[in-house]
Amino acid sequence: MAIQNIIRSLIVETPSKPGNFAKVAKAIGDQGGDIGDIKTLKIGTLSTIRDVSCTCDSVEQLDAIVGALNGLEDITVRAVSDDVMKAHEGGKIHMSRKIDVRSLSDLRRIYTPGVASVCQEIERSPEKANYFTSIGNTVAIVTDGTAILGLGNIGSVAGMPVMEGKSVLFDQFAGISGIPILLDTSNPDEVVETVKHISQGFGGILLEDIGSPHCFEIEERLKKDLNIPVMHDDQHGTAVVTLAAVLSASRYAGVDLKQAVVGQVGLGAAGLAISRMLIEYGVKEVCGSDLQESSCDRLRSFGGTVMNSLEELMQKCDIVIATTGVKGLIKPSMVRKGQIILALSNPYPEITPEEALQAGAAYAADGRLVNNVLGFPGIFRGALNANAKSITYPMLLAAANAIVDATHNGDLVPHPLDPNVHSSVAKAVERIALKELD
Ligand SMILES: NC(=O)c1ccc[n+]([C@@H]2O[C@H](COP(=O)([O-])OP(=O)(O)OC[C@H]3O[C@@H](n4cnc5c(N)ncnc54)[C@H](O)[C@@H]3O)[C@@H](O)[C@H]2O)c1
Ligand SMILES: O=C(O)C[C@H](O)C(=O)O
Ligand SMILES: [Mg+2]
């Protein structure tokens, strides 16, 4: 099946008679479109207007859908609007107050002169900033724009919609304020210095879409130098969720993950961290491939085996995970019967789950399903709740197990809108963090 990525709202008017919407749905389906949400905007005596969200893979396909609908008797497409662009108009986030100023005494209490006594209290006892400010509940979402999704080095400003998205997810799933910080340098010394200089205003640092290999040095140095949790989401958030997904898939397939041969295609930020997590977990053989020798060397240094080619990896491995950013890299002919395949590149996977399953895979998923959104909000919530100074491997492992426990039977991972998953991850991480602080 084609990769679907264009999302449009079709405003469709049909006669107010049963059976007409079925014609709309069939026409869209016949043209290969995928229907999402349907909202009824108006039910009139003669006609009904609905907003039908539709996903398709090309402008030509969209035109064919609109043409097919307009070709139906008494059915008209009144407008086509771009839902995705609309959702981003004016940006997706806004910092707002928790308190109203309704009187002069409110003003004097929350602002000057009242605020001065709070400032002095924090000056005397700096740890009280955790109680009297929002710092402890605020995380910087730091990017240098060098690996925005799989779109490459498109710069921090072009990556801002992703950072705003992460901020929305932090707020909705974990009640955390996430503030995007867009860097105009990817020089590790400058990134580390900049983040260190702003870090006192934050309870944690989420590094996002910073490319490899400089992401490794940046994260390591910041973790060493800062006394607050620092985590590169594309490395560890992804590794946590991937471990959870392969644990569930292995369980369904009746395979002991530790005895399985796992192949990692692409050993950049996400791929190396996934491999390291699997090795730490106890997987006996983790194989990998990458175009860059330096990435292969890193895998070797953590105990993995480098394959000579993608074909060799696909032949050898029971479970294959891909994070290359290369659309369609895995051909159906390479899939081995019964394999578990997670093609995690966004926005385009290395092989679609439909193609992988058709080619004989036992389980398959892409990066929309197996996505670090299931990890980072709860991981930071738990770490901030515990006042943790860092995010450790046992905390990440606890997060992965919490995701497995929150997964419904038959699914690889939980639904990202299931609030239970984020609070379970948070509780599991907090429990371990508190133990480690003891
Ligand atoms: N689903 C998720 O939650 C999730 C999370 C993080 C990253 N990702 C996706 O993973 C992809 C990579 O992200 P990253 O941050 O690791 O980027 P990165 O640039 O650090 O790593 C990509 C790696 O893939 C390698 N590569 C490229 N083409 C290859 C090929 N043909 N064969 C083998 N290796 C190849 C590169 O050499 C590089 O080492 C992106 O598309 C991103 O969207 C998904
Ligand atoms: O942002 C996402 O959807 C996941 C991940 O962080 C990525 O870079 O692809
Ligand atoms: Mg990312």
Short mmCIF file of C-alpha atoms and ligand atoms in Angstrom, two decimals:
data_model
loop_
_atom_site.label_atom_id
_atom_site.label_comp_id
_atom_site.label_asym_id
_atom_site.label_seq_id
_atom_site.Cartn_x
_atom_site.Cartn_y
_atom_site.Cartn_z
CA MET A 1 0.00 0.00 0.00
CA ALA A 2 1.13 3.54 -0.71
CA ILE A 3 2.52 5.77 2.03
CA GLN A 4 -0.22 8.16 3.08
CA ASN A 5 0.72 11.62 4.14
CA ILE A 6 -1.55 14.29 2.71
CA ILE A 7 -4.38 15.03 5.14
CA ARG A 8 -7.25 17.20 3.93
CA SER A 9 -10.71 18.15 5.19
CA LEU A 10 -13.35 17.58 2.56
CA ILE A 11 -16.51 19.59 3.18
CA VAL A 12 -19.11 17.40 1.50
CA GLU A 13 -22.80 18.15 0.96
CA THR A 14 -25.14 15.18 0.44
CA PRO A 15 -28.94 14.84 0.26
CA SER A 16 -30.39 14.28 3.78
CA LYS A 17 -31.42 10.75 2.90
CA PRO A 18 -30.02 7.49 4.28
CA GLY A 19 -27.39 5.85 2.11
CA ASN A 20 -25.79 8.98 0.73
CA PHE A 21 -22.83 9.07 3.09
CA ALA A 22 -22.17 5.41 2.24
CA LYS A 23 -21.70 6.53 -1.38
CA VAL A 24 -19.18 9.15 -0.21
CA ALA A 25 -17.26 6.60 1.85
CA LYS A 26 -17.20 4.12 -1.02
CA ALA A 27 -16.02 6.72 -3.55
CA ILE A 28 -13.16 7.77 -1.26
CA GLY A 29 -12.23 4.14 -0.57
CA ASP A 30 -12.38 3.23 -4.26
CA GLN A 31 -9.79 5.91 -4.98
CA GLY A 32 -7.52 4.61 -2.19
CA GLY A 33 -8.23 7.44 0.29
CA ASP A 34 -8.37 6.73 4.00
CA ILE A 35 -11.22 8.32 5.99
CA GLY A 36 -10.36 9.77 9.42
CA ASP A 37 -12.68 11.82 11.63
CA ILE A 38 -16.13 12.73 10.33
CA LYS A 39 -17.94 15.77 11.75
CA THR A 40 -21.50 16.67 10.87
CA LEU A 41 -21.57 20.44 10.38
CA LYS A 42 -25.23 20.91 9.43
CA ILE A 43 -28.29 18.70 9.02
CA GLY A 44 -30.84 20.53 6.85
CA THR A 45 -34.17 19.26 5.57
CA LEU A 46 -32.76 18.82 2.10
CA SER A 47 -29.05 18.48 2.56
CA THR A 48 -26.42 17.53 5.14
CA ILE A 49 -22.91 18.96 5.30
CA ARG A 50 -20.07 16.95 6.76
CA ASP A 51 -16.40 17.60 7.32
CA VAL A 52 -14.62 14.41 6.30
CA SER A 53 -10.95 14.11 7.13
CA CYS A 54 -9.20 12.18 4.40
CA THR A 55 -5.61 10.95 4.10
CA CYS A 56 -4.09 10.24 0.71
CA ASP A 57 -0.61 9.84 -0.72
CA SER A 58 -0.51 12.36 -3.56
CA VAL A 59 -2.16 15.50 -4.87
CA GLU A 60 -3.26 13.49 -7.93
CA GLN A 61 -5.06 11.01 -5.69
CA LEU A 62 -6.73 13.86 -3.80
CA ASP A 63 -7.93 15.35 -7.11
CA ALA A 64 -9.27 11.94 -8.15
CA ILE A 65 -11.21 11.64 -4.86
CA VAL A 66 -12.73 15.10 -5.23
CA GLY A 67 -13.58 14.33 -8.87
CA ALA A 68 -15.23 11.02 -7.92
CA LEU A 69 -17.33 12.70 -5.20
CA ASN A 70 -18.44 15.52 -7.48
CA GLY A 71 -19.38 12.87 -10.04
CA LEU A 72 -21.93 11.33 -7.65
CA GLU A 73 -25.53 12.39 -8.16
CA ASP A 74 -26.55 15.32 -5.87
CA ILE A 75 -23.26 15.13 -3.94
CA THR A 76 -20.88 18.11 -3.95
CA VAL A 77 -17.51 18.84 -2.39
CA ARG A 78 -17.98 22.40 -1.10
CA ALA A 79 -14.40 22.97 0.03
CA VAL A 80 -11.07 21.23 0.55
CA SER A 81 -8.95 22.51 3.37
CA ASP A 82 -5.55 21.55 4.65
CA ASP A 83 -6.08 20.35 8.25
CA VAL A 84 -2.39 20.03 8.97
CA MET A 85 -1.49 23.58 7.95
CA LYS A 86 -4.60 24.90 9.72
CA ALA A 87 -3.58 23.23 12.98
CA HIS A 88 -0.25 25.07 12.88
CA GLU A 89 -1.54 28.56 12.10
CA GLY A 90 -0.22 30.99 14.73
CA GLY A 91 1.80 28.17 16.33
CA LYS A 92 0.53 25.44 18.62
CA ILE A 93 1.61 26.65 22.04
CA HIS A 94 1.22 29.68 24.27
CA MET A 95 2.53 30.38 27.74
CA SER A 96 -0.37 31.30 30.02
CA ARG A 97 -0.83 32.43 33.62
CA LYS A 98 -2.07 30.21 36.45
CA ILE A 99 -3.38 33.16 38.39
CA ASP A 100 -5.62 36.16 37.60
CA VAL A 101 -4.99 39.74 38.60
CA ARG A 102 -8.42 41.00 39.67
CA SER A 103 -7.51 43.73 42.12
CA LEU A 104 -4.66 45.99 43.14
CA SER A 105 -3.91 43.72 46.08
CA ASP A 106 -3.62 40.76 43.66
CA LEU A 107 -1.20 42.83 41.63
CA ARG A 108 0.87 43.67 44.71
CA ARG A 109 0.85 40.04 45.84
CA ILE A 110 1.86 38.33 42.62
CA TYR A 111 4.04 41.12 41.30
CA THR A 112 5.85 43.99 42.91
CA PRO A 113 6.27 44.77 45.75
CA GLY A 114 5.09 41.39 47.16
CA VAL A 115 7.22 39.32 44.84
CA ALA A 116 10.42 40.78 46.31
CA SER A 117 10.09 38.77 49.52
CA VAL A 118 9.84 35.55 47.49
CA CYS A 119 12.96 36.52 45.51
CA GLN A 120 14.84 37.09 48.76
CA GLU A 121 13.63 33.80 50.17
CA ILE A 122 15.04 32.01 47.10
CA GLU A 123 18.26 34.02 47.39
CA ARG A 124 18.65 32.76 50.97
CA SER A 125 17.61 29.17 50.16
CA PRO A 126 18.04 28.48 46.42
CA GLU A 127 16.39 25.04 46.67
CA LYS A 128 13.11 26.87 47.41
CA ALA A 129 12.96 27.84 43.72
CA ASN A 130 11.47 24.36 43.35
CA TYR A 131 8.47 25.42 45.50
CA PHE A 132 8.04 29.07 44.60
CA THR A 133 8.62 29.00 40.84
CA SER A 134 7.66 26.88 37.86
CA ILE A 135 11.28 25.91 37.16
CA GLY A 136 10.89 22.38 38.53
CA ASN A 137 8.01 21.71 36.18
CA THR A 138 9.57 23.17 33.04
CA VAL A 139 11.69 21.29 30.52
CA ALA A 140 13.76 22.86 27.73
CA ILE A 141 13.22 21.14 24.37
CA VAL A 142 16.56 21.81 22.74
CA THR A 143 17.30 21.26 19.05
CA ASP A 144 20.02 22.30 16.64
CA GLY A 145 17.86 21.31 13.68
CA THR A 146 20.34 18.79 12.27
CA ALA A 147 18.10 15.65 12.24
CA ILE A 148 14.51 16.84 12.16
CA LEU A 149 12.51 13.59 11.96
CA GLY A 150 13.99 11.88 8.89
CA LEU A 151 13.99 15.17 6.96
CA GLY A 152 17.66 15.79 7.66
CA ASN A 153 19.50 19.00 8.52
CA ILE A 154 16.73 21.51 7.80
CA GLY A 155 17.62 23.90 10.63
CA SER A 156 16.08 24.66 14.00
CA VAL A 157 13.46 27.13 12.80
CA ALA A 158 12.08 24.67 10.24
CA GLY A 159 12.06 22.11 13.06
CA MET A 160 10.02 24.38 15.36
CA PRO A 161 6.67 22.70 14.48
CA VAL A 162 8.11 19.41 15.79
CA MET A 163 9.36 21.11 18.99
CA GLU A 164 5.97 22.80 19.52
CA GLY A 165 4.39 19.37 19.00
CA LYS A 166 6.61 17.88 21.72
CA SER A 167 5.58 20.78 23.97
CA VAL A 168 1.89 20.06 23.39
CA LEU A 169 2.49 16.40 24.27
CA PHE A 170 4.45 17.29 27.42
CA ASP A 171 1.57 19.48 28.59
CA GLN A 172 -1.29 17.15 27.69
CA PHE A 173 0.25 13.86 28.79
CA ALA A 174 2.38 14.93 31.74
CA GLY A 175 1.39 18.47 32.81
CA ILE A 176 4.92 19.68 32.05
CA SER A 177 5.74 23.03 30.41
CA GLY A 178 8.06 22.32 27.48
CA ILE A 179 9.87 25.35 26.12
CA PRO A 180 11.45 25.01 22.64
CA ILE A 181 15.02 26.30 22.43
CA LEU A 182 16.22 26.71 18.86
CA LEU A 183 20.00 26.72 18.55
CA ASP A 184 21.83 28.20 15.59
CA THR A 185 24.92 26.11 16.18
CA SER A 186 25.63 22.40 16.16
CA ASN A 187 29.19 22.76 17.40
CA PRO A 188 29.25 20.54 20.52
CA ASP A 189 31.26 23.06 22.58
CA GLU A 190 28.80 25.86 21.77
CA VAL A 191 25.70 23.69 22.28
CA VAL A 192 26.97 22.44 25.65
CA GLU A 193 27.96 25.94 26.79
CA THR A 194 24.63 27.46 25.71
CA VAL A 195 22.54 24.77 27.36
CA LYS A 196 24.60 24.99 30.54
CA HIS A 197 24.10 28.77 30.68
CA ILE A 198 20.31 28.54 30.39
CA SER A 199 19.85 25.35 32.40
CA GLN A 200 19.10 27.01 35.74
CA GLY A 201 15.68 28.04 34.42
CA PHE A 202 14.66 24.43 33.80
CA GLY A 203 13.90 21.26 35.74
CA GLY A 204 15.15 19.11 32.86
CA ILE A 205 16.57 19.15 29.34
CA LEU A 206 15.08 17.18 26.45
CA LEU A 207 17.47 17.09 23.49
CA GLU A 208 15.50 16.59 20.27
CA ASP A 209 16.38 15.86 16.66
CA ILE A 210 20.08 16.51 17.12
CA GLY A 211 21.93 14.41 14.54
CA SER A 212 24.64 11.86 15.11
CA PRO A 213 27.46 11.60 15.92
CA HIS A 214 27.60 15.01 17.66
CA CYS A 215 24.43 14.16 19.67
CA PHE A 216 26.38 11.52 21.62
CA GLU A 217 29.06 13.90 22.84
CA ILE A 218 26.54 16.67 23.59
CA GLU A 219 24.33 14.41 25.69
CA GLU A 220 27.23 12.80 27.55
CA ARG A 221 28.81 16.14 28.44
CA LEU A 222 25.52 17.72 29.54
CA LYS A 223 24.64 14.69 31.66
CA LYS A 224 28.03 14.92 33.34
CA ASP A 225 27.95 18.70 33.91
CA LEU A 226 24.32 19.29 34.87
CA ASN A 227 22.51 18.36 38.04
CA ILE A 228 19.11 17.95 36.34
CA PRO A 229 17.73 15.19 34.09
CA VAL A 230 19.03 15.39 30.51
CA MET A 231 17.75 12.99 27.87
CA HIS A 232 18.12 12.82 24.10
CA ASP A 233 14.66 11.69 23.08
CA ASP A 234 15.65 10.24 19.70
CA GLN A 235 18.12 7.99 21.50
CA HIS A 236 16.57 6.89 24.76
CA GLY A 237 12.88 7.76 24.35
CA THR A 238 12.93 5.73 21.15
CA ALA A 239 14.94 2.89 22.70
CA VAL A 240 12.44 2.56 25.57
CA VAL A 241 9.42 2.37 23.30
CA THR A 242 11.17 0.02 20.88
CA LEU A 243 12.19 -2.35 23.67
CA ALA A 244 8.56 -2.36 24.85
CA ALA A 245 7.31 -3.15 21.32
CA VAL A 246 9.80 -5.99 20.73
CA LEU A 247 9.02 -7.44 24.16
CA SER A 248 5.32 -7.58 23.29
CA ALA A 249 5.95 -8.90 19.77
CA SER A 250 8.32 -11.62 21.04
CA ARG A 251 5.80 -12.65 23.65
CA TYR A 252 3.07 -13.07 21.00
CA ALA A 253 5.48 -14.92 18.70
CA GLY A 254 6.50 -17.22 21.56
CA VAL A 255 10.13 -16.10 21.28
CA ASP A 256 12.45 -15.38 24.20
CA LEU A 257 13.81 -11.92 23.30
CA LYS A 258 17.10 -12.62 25.05
CA GLN A 259 17.68 -15.62 22.74
CA ALA A 260 16.53 -13.83 19.57
CA VAL A 261 18.84 -12.37 16.92
CA VAL A 262 17.97 -8.71 16.52
CA GLY A 263 19.07 -6.58 13.57
CA GLN A 264 19.30 -2.79 13.69
CA VAL A 265 19.40 -1.00 10.33
CA GLY A 266 20.82 2.51 10.76
CA LEU A 267 23.09 3.13 13.74
CA GLY A 268 22.59 6.86 14.25
CA ALA A 269 21.03 8.47 17.32
CA ALA A 270 17.99 6.19 17.48
CA GLY A 271 19.62 3.03 16.12
CA LEU A 272 22.68 3.00 18.36
CA ALA A 273 20.58 3.69 21.48
CA ILE A 274 18.12 0.92 20.57
CA SER A 275 21.04 -1.49 20.07
CA ARG A 276 22.62 -0.48 23.39
CA MET A 277 19.31 -0.89 25.22
CA LEU A 278 18.79 -4.37 23.73
CA ILE A 279 22.36 -5.40 24.63
CA GLU A 280 21.90 -4.07 28.19
CA TYR A 281 18.60 -5.94 28.39
CA GLY A 282 20.47 -9.17 27.67
CA VAL A 283 19.73 -9.88 24.01
CA LYS A 284 22.40 -12.40 23.02
CA GLU A 285 23.06 -11.19 19.50
CA VAL A 286 22.44 -7.65 18.25
CA CYS A 287 23.52 -7.16 14.64
CA GLY A 288 23.63 -3.82 12.85
CA SER A 289 24.35 -2.08 9.59
CA ASP A 290 25.09 1.51 8.64
CA LEU A 291 26.68 3.26 5.70
CA GLN A 292 29.21 4.94 7.97
CA GLU A 293 32.12 2.97 9.34
CA SER A 294 32.26 5.20 12.44
CA SER A 295 28.65 4.22 13.31
CA CYS A 296 29.54 0.54 12.85
CA ASP A 297 32.57 0.97 15.13
CA ARG A 298 30.33 2.42 17.83
CA LEU A 299 28.07 -0.65 17.68
CA ARG A 300 31.12 -2.93 17.96
CA SER A 301 32.33 -0.98 21.00
CA PHE A 302 29.06 -1.78 22.78
CA GLY A 303 29.22 -5.49 21.94
CA GLY A 304 27.13 -5.66 18.73
CA THR A 305 28.04 -7.44 15.49
CA VAL A 306 28.27 -5.50 12.22
CA MET A 307 26.73 -7.08 9.11
CA ASN A 308 28.24 -6.69 5.66
CA SER A 309 24.97 -5.73 4.00
CA LEU A 310 21.31 -5.05 4.56
CA GLU A 311 20.50 -8.29 2.73
CA GLU A 312 22.68 -10.30 5.12
CA LEU A 313 21.03 -8.63 8.13
CA MET A 314 17.55 -9.32 6.79
CA GLN A 315 18.43 -12.99 6.24
CA LYS A 316 19.98 -13.50 9.66
CA CYS A 317 17.68 -11.67 12.07
CA ASP A 318 14.44 -12.74 13.76
CA ILE A 319 13.61 -9.14 14.65
CA VAL A 320 14.55 -6.17 12.41
CA ILE A 321 14.39 -2.53 13.51
CA ALA A 322 15.13 0.28 11.05
CA THR A 323 15.90 3.93 11.79
CA THR A 324 17.70 5.22 8.69
CA GLY A 325 15.33 7.97 7.55
CA VAL A 326 15.34 6.25 4.12
CA LYS A 327 11.87 5.66 2.70
CA GLY A 328 11.34 2.19 1.19
CA LEU A 329 14.86 0.95 1.98
CA ILE A 330 13.62 -2.56 2.90
CA LYS A 331 12.19 -4.34 -0.13
CA PRO A 332 9.41 -6.92 0.35
CA SER A 333 11.67 -9.54 -1.25
CA MET A 334 14.12 -9.10 1.67
CA VAL A 335 11.53 -10.03 4.33
CA ARG A 336 11.95 -13.46 5.92
CA LYS A 337 8.80 -15.37 6.82
CA GLY A 338 7.79 -14.92 10.46
CA GLN A 339 10.08 -11.92 11.05
CA ILE A 340 9.16 -9.06 13.37
CA ILE A 341 9.80 -5.77 11.54
CA LEU A 342 9.72 -2.31 13.06
CA ALA A 343 10.46 0.32 10.37
CA LEU A 344 10.52 3.39 12.57
CA SER A 345 11.61 6.27 10.31
CA ASN A 346 9.30 9.26 10.22
CA PRO A 347 7.62 10.53 8.19
CA TYR A 348 8.30 7.65 5.77
CA PRO A 349 9.11 4.12 6.98
CA GLU A 350 11.71 1.81 5.41
CA ILE A 351 8.83 -0.57 4.60
CA THR A 352 5.15 -0.06 5.36
CA PRO A 353 3.60 -2.49 7.85
CA GLU A 354 1.15 -3.60 5.14
CA GLU A 355 3.98 -4.47 2.74
CA ALA A 356 5.96 -6.25 5.45
CA LEU A 357 2.97 -8.33 6.56
CA GLN A 358 2.11 -9.18 2.96
CA ALA A 359 5.69 -10.30 2.43
CA GLY A 360 5.38 -12.75 5.34
CA ALA A 361 6.35 -10.78 8.48
CA ALA A 362 4.61 -12.05 11.63
CA TYR A 363 4.40 -8.57 13.19
CA ALA A 364 5.14 -5.18 11.64
CA ALA A 365 4.80 -1.55 12.68
CA ASP A 366 6.03 1.89 11.65
CA GLY A 367 7.20 5.01 13.51
CA ARG A 368 3.71 6.43 13.86
CA LEU A 369 2.77 3.52 16.11
CA VAL A 370 6.10 2.79 17.79
CA ASN A 371 6.85 6.38 18.67
CA ASN A 372 8.76 8.03 21.46
CA VAL A 373 5.60 9.95 22.44
CA LEU A 374 4.84 6.90 24.59
CA GLY A 375 8.00 7.46 26.59
CA PHE A 376 9.32 10.97 27.04
CA PRO A 377 6.32 12.65 28.79
CA GLY A 378 6.09 10.00 31.52
CA ILE A 379 9.86 9.60 31.85
CA PHE A 380 10.26 13.33 32.61
CA ARG A 381 7.14 13.43 34.83
CA GLY A 382 8.59 10.62 36.94
CA ALA A 383 12.07 12.14 37.05
CA LEU A 384 10.76 15.61 38.01
CA ASN A 385 8.42 14.17 40.66
CA ALA A 386 11.36 12.40 42.27
CA ASN A 387 13.63 15.43 41.92
CA ALA A 388 16.03 13.10 40.12
CA LYS A 389 19.41 14.45 39.09
CA SER A 390 19.65 12.26 36.02
CA ILE A 391 17.84 9.65 33.95
CA THR A 392 19.43 6.25 34.40
CA TYR A 393 19.20 2.89 32.61
CA PRO A 394 17.07 1.31 35.41
CA MET A 395 14.61 4.23 35.06
CA LEU A 396 14.43 3.66 31.29
CA LEU A 397 13.97 -0.09 31.75
CA ALA A 398 11.15 0.59 34.24
CA ALA A 399 9.53 2.88 31.65
CA ALA A 400 9.74 0.13 28.98
CA ASN A 401 8.17 -2.42 31.34
CA ALA A 402 5.40 0.02 32.25
CA ILE A 403 4.62 0.46 28.54
CA VAL A 404 4.47 -3.34 28.11
CA ASP A 405 2.12 -3.61 31.11
CA ALA A 406 -0.15 -0.90 29.68
CA THR A 407 -0.36 -2.65 26.28
CA HIS A 408 -3.65 -4.34 25.45
CA ASN A 409 -3.39 -7.98 24.47
CA GLY A 410 -2.66 -8.30 20.76
CA ASP A 411 -1.25 -4.77 20.38
CA LEU A 412 2.47 -3.99 20.17
CA VAL A 413 2.24 -0.78 22.19
CA PRO A 414 -0.54 1.17 23.93
CA HIS A 415 -2.58 3.88 22.24
CA PRO A 416 -0.76 7.20 22.79
CA LEU A 417 -3.99 8.87 23.92
CA ASP A 418 -4.46 6.32 26.70
CA PRO A 419 -3.68 8.52 29.73
CA ASN A 420 -2.95 5.36 31.72
CA VAL A 421 0.26 4.71 29.81
CA HIS A 422 1.82 8.09 30.62
CA SER A 423 0.91 7.96 34.30
CA SER A 424 2.13 4.34 34.55
CA VAL A 425 5.45 5.28 32.97
CA ALA A 426 5.73 8.27 35.33
CA LYS A 427 5.02 6.17 38.43
CA ALA A 428 7.47 3.44 37.40
CA VAL A 429 10.24 5.96 36.68
CA GLU A 430 9.59 7.89 39.90
CA ARG A 431 9.72 4.69 41.97
CA ILE A 432 13.15 3.76 40.63
CA ALA A 433 14.44 7.34 40.83
CA LEU A 434 13.44 7.59 44.50
CA LYS A 435 15.16 4.26 45.21
CA GLU A 436 18.32 5.50 43.50
CA LEU A 437 18.25 8.73 45.55
CA ASP A 438 17.99 6.77 48.82
N1 LIG B 1 9.52 6.36 15.81
C1 LIG B 1 10.21 7.10 16.63
O1 LIG B 1 9.85 7.34 17.78
C2 LIG B 1 11.52 7.67 16.18
C3 LIG B 1 12.37 8.26 17.12
C4 LIG B 1 13.60 8.77 16.70
C5 LIG B 1 13.95 8.71 15.36
N2 LIG B 1 13.07 8.17 14.48
C6 LIG B 1 13.38 8.16 13.05
O2 LIG B 1 14.60 7.50 12.79
C7 LIG B 1 15.27 8.11 11.69
C8 LIG B 1 16.70 8.38 12.07
O3 LIG B 1 16.74 9.31 13.13
P1 LIG B 1 18.09 9.55 13.92
O4 LIG B 1 17.80 10.65 14.87
O5 LIG B 1 18.64 8.27 14.43
O6 LIG B 1 19.01 10.11 12.73
P2 LIG B 1 20.57 9.96 12.51
O7 LIG B 1 20.89 10.85 11.38
O8 LIG B 1 21.28 10.11 13.78
O9 LIG B 1 20.76 8.41 12.04
C9 LIG B 1 20.47 7.87 10.80
C10 LIG B 1 21.50 6.77 10.52
O10 LIG B 1 21.07 5.98 9.43
C11 LIG B 1 22.20 5.68 8.61
N3 LIG B 1 21.77 5.33 7.27
C12 LIG B 1 21.29 6.13 6.28
N4 LIG B 1 21.02 5.40 5.19
C13 LIG B 1 21.31 4.11 5.49
C14 LIG B 1 21.25 2.89 4.76
N5 LIG B 1 20.84 2.87 3.49
N6 LIG B 1 21.63 1.75 5.39
C15 LIG B 1 22.08 1.77 6.67
N7 LIG B 1 22.17 2.91 7.40
C16 LIG B 1 21.79 4.06 6.82
C17 LIG B 1 23.02 6.96 8.66
O11 LIG B 1 24.37 6.74 8.27
C18 LIG B 1 22.88 7.34 10.13
O12 LIG B 1 23.89 6.75 10.93
C19 LIG B 1 14.45 9.36 11.35
O13 LIG B 1 13.67 9.11 10.21
C20 LIG B 1 13.55 9.58 12.56
O14 LIG B 1 12.30 10.10 12.19
C21 LIG B 1 11.88 7.65 14.85
O1 LIG B 2 8.81 13.08 16.46
C1 LIG B 2 8.48 11.90 16.25
O2 LIG B 2 7.42 11.55 15.73
C2 LIG B 2 9.39 10.80 16.69
C3 LIG B 2 10.80 11.11 16.69
O3 LIG B 2 11.19 12.00 17.68
C4 LIG B 2 11.39 11.40 15.35
O4 LIG B 2 12.34 12.19 15.31
O5 LIG B 2 10.92 10.84 14.36
MG MG B 3 12.82 13.19 17.10
#
